[in-house]
Coordinates of C-alpha atoms and ligand atoms in Angstrom, one line a residue:
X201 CA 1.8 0.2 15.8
X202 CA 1.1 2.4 12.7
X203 CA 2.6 1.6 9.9
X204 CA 2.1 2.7 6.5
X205 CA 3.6 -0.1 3.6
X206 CA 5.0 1.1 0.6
X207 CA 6.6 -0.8 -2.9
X208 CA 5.8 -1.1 -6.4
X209 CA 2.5 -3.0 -7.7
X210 CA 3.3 -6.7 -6.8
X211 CA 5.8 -5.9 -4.4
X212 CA 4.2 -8.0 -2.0
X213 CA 2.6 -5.1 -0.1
X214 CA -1.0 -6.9 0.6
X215 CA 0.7 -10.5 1.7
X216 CA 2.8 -9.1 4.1
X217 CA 0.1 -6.7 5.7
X218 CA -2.0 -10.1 6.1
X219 CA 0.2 -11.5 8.3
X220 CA 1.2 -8.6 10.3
X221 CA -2.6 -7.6 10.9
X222 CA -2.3 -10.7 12.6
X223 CA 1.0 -10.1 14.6
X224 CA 0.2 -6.6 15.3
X225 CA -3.6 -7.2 15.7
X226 CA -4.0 -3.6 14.4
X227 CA -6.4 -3.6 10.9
X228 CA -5.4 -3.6 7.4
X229 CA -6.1 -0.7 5.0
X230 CA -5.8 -1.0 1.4
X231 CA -6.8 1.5 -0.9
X232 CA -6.7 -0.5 -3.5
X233 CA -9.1 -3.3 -1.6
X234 CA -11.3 -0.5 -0.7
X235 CA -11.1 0.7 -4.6
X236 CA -12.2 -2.9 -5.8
X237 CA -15.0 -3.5 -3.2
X238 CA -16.3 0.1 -4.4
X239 CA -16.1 -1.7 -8.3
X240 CA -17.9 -4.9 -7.3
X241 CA -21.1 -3.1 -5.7
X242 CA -21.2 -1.1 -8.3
X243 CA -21.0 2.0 -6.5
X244 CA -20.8 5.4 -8.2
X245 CA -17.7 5.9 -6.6
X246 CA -17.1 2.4 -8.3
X247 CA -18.3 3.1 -11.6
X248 CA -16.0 6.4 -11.6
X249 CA -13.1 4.6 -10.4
X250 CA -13.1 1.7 -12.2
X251 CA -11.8 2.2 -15.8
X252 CA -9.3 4.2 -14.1
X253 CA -8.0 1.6 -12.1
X254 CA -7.8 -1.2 -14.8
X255 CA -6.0 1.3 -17.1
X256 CA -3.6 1.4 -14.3
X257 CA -3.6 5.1 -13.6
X258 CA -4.2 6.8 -10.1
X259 CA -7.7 7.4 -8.5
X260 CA -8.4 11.3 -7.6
X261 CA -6.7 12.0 -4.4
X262 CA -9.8 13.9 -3.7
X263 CA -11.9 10.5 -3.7
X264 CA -9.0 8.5 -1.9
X265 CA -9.1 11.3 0.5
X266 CA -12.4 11.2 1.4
X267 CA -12.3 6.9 1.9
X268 CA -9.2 7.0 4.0
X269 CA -11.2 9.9 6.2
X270 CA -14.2 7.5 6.0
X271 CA -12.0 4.6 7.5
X272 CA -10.2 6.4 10.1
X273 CA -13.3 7.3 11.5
X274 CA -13.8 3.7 12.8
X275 CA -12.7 3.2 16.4
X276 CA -10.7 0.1 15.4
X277 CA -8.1 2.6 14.0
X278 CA -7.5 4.2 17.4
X279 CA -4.7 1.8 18.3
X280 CA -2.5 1.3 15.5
X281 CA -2.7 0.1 11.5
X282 CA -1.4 -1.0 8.4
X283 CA -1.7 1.4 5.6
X284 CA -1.4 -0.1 2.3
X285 CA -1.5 1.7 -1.2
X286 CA -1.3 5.0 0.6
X287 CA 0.2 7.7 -0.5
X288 CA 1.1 7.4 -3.5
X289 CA 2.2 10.9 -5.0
X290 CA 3.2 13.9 -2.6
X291 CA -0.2 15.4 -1.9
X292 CA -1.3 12.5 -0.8
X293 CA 1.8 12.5 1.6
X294 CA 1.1 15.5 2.8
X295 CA -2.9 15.0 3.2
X296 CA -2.4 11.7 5.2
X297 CA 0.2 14.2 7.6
X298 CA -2.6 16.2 8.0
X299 CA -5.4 13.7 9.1
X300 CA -3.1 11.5 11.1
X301 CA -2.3 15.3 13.1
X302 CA -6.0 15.9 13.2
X303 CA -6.3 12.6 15.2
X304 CA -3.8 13.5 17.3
X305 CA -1.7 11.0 15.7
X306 CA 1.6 9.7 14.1
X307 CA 2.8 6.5 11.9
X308 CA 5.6 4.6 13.5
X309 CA 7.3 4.0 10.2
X310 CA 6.8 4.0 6.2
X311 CA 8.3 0.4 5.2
X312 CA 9.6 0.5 1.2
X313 CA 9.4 -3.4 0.4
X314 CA 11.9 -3.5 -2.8
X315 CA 11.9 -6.1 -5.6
X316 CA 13.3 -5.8 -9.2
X317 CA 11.1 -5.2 -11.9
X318 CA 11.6 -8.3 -13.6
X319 CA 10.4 -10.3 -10.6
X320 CA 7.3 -7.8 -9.7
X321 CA 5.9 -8.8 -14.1
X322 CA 6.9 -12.3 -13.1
X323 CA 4.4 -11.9 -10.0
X324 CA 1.5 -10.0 -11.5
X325 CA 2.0 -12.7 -14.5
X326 CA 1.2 -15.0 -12.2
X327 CA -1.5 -13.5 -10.4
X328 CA -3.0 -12.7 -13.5
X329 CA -3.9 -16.5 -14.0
X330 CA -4.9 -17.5 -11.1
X331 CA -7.2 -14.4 -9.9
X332 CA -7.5 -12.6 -13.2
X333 CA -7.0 -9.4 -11.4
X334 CA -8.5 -6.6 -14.2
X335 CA -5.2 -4.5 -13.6
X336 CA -2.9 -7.7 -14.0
X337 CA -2.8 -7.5 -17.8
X338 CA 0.4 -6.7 -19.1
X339 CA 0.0 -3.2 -21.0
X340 CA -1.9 -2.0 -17.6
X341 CA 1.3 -3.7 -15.2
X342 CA 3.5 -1.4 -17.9
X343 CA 1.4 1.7 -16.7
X344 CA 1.4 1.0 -13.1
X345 CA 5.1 0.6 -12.8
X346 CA 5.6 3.9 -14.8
X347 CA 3.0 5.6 -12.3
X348 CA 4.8 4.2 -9.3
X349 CA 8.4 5.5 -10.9
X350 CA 6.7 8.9 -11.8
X351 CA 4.0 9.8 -8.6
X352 CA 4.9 7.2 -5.7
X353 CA 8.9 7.0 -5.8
X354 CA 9.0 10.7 -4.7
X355 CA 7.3 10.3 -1.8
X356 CA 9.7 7.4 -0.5
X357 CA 12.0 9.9 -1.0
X358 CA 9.9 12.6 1.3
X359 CA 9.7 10.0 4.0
X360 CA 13.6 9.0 3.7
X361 CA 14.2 12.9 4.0
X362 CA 12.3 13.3 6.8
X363 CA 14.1 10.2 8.8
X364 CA 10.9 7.8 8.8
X365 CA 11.7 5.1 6.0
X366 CA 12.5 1.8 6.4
X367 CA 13.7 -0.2 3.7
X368 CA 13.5 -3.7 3.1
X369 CA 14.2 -6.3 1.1
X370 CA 10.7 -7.9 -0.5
X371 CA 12.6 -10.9 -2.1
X372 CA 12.7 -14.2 -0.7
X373 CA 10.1 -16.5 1.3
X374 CA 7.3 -15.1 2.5
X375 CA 8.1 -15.8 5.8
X376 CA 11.5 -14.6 5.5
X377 CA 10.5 -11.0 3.9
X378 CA 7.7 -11.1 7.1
X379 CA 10.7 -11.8 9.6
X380 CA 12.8 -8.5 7.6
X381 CA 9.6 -6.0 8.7
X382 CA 9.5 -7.4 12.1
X383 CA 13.0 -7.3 12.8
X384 CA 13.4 -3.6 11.5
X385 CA 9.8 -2.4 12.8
X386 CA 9.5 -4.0 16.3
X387 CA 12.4 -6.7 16.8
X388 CA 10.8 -6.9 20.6
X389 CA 7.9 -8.4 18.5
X390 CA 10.2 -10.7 16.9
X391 CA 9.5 -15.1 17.0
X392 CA 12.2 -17.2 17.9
Ligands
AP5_666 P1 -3.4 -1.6 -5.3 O1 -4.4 -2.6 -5.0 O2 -2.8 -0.9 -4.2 O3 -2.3 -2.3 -6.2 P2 -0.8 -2.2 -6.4 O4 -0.1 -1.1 -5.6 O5 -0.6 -2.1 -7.9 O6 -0.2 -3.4 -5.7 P3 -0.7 -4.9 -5.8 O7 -1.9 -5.1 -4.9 O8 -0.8 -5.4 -7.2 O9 0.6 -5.6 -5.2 P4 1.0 -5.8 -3.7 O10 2.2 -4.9 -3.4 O11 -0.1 -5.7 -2.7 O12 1.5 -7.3 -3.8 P5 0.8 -8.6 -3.4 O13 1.0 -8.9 -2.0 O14 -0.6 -8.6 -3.9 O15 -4.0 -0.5 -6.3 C1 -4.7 -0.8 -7.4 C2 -5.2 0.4 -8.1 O16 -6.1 1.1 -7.3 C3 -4.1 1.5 -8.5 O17 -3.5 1.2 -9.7 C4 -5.0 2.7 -8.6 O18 -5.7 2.8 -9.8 C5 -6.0 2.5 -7.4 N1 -5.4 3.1 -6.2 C6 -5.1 2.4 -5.0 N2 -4.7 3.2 -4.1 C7 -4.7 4.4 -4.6 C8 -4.3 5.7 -4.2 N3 -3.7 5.9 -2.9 N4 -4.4 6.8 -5.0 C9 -4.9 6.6 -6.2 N5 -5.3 5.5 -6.7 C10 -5.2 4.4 -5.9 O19 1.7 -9.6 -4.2 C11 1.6 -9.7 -5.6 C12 1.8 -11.1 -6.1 O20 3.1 -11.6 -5.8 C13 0.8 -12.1 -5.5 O21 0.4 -13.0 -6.4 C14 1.6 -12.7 -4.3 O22 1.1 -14.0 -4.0 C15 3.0 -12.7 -4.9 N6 4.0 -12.6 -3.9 C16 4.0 -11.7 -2.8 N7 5.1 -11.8 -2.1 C17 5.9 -12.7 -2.8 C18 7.2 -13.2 -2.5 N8 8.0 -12.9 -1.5 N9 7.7 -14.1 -3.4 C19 7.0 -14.5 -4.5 N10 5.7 -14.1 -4.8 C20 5.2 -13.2 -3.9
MG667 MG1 -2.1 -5.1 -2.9

């Protein structure tokens, strides 16, 4: 299964590709992980990205292209994966299109896990104390919604317009928003 998940900052994107890495036993690939372990070694890739990322604003596709490439070079990509974080504007669309074609592949379907604003600061809020995420502050939460409004919500559209969207409601239990994907992705994969 290849499945690329998409939603606003804190819409729960990261939980729910835990536990459907483990359902699907395909990997999980998040940009934004991939961003932070960058940051933490200190990286020059880190060291660029990192004020950028705790502003809020986007990475340069250019670098993101260039990790995602890195990535799918692995062999544990060859049978399926959750992408998480990516793409967010609509070169980014079109350049993961043209690397999944150069692999002689296709994503099954781009999930759009929705949750009210008010709920997503509530989250992040949340977060913010307990893992004192450096992008969880309020003013840089502000930013990331506007970016998601502005660069990401177009390319939801692009996928709805080209009949591969999904949409589903990110509100709720954990295991019940977990049962949602299943049940619209791969009910034959479905428990109970
Ligand atoms: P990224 O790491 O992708 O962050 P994000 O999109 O802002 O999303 P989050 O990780 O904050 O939220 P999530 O949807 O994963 O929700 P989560 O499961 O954690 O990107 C960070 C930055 O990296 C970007 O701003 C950018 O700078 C850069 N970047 C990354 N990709 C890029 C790209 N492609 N191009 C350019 N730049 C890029 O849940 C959030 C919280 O809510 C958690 O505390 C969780 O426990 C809780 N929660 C989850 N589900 C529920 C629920 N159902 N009910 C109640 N609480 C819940
Ligand atoms: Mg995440």
């Amino acid at each position: 299964m290849r499945l690329v998940l998409l939603g606003a900052p804190g819409s729960g994107k990261g939980t729910q590709a835990a536990r459907l890495k483990e359902h699907l036993q395909v990997p999980h690939i998040s940009t934004g992980d991939l961003l932070r372990a960058e940051v933490a070694a200190g990286s020059p890739l880190g060291l660029q990205a990192k004020e950028v990322m705790a502003r809020g604003d986007l990475v340069s596709d250019e670098i993101l292209l260039g990790m995602l490439k890195d990535r799918f070079s692995r062999d544990d990509t060859r049978n399926g994966f959750i992408l998480d974080g990516y793409p967010r504007n609509l070169a980014q669309a079109a350049a993961l299109d043209d690397l999944l074609a150069s692999l002689g592949q296709k994503f099954d379907a781009a999930v759009q896990l929705t949750v009210d604003n008010e709920q997503i600061v509530e989250r992040l809020a949340g977060r913010a104390k307990a893992e004192g995420r450096a992008d969880d502050n309020p003013e840089s939460v502000r930013k990331r919604l506007q970016v998601y409004d502005q660069q990401t919500a177009p390319v939801v559209e692009f996928y709805r317009q080209h009949g591969q969207l999904t949409v589903v409601d990110g509100v709720g239990p954990l295991d019940a928003v977990f049962t949602r994907i299943i049940e619209a992705i791969a009910p034959e994969k479905a428990v109970g």
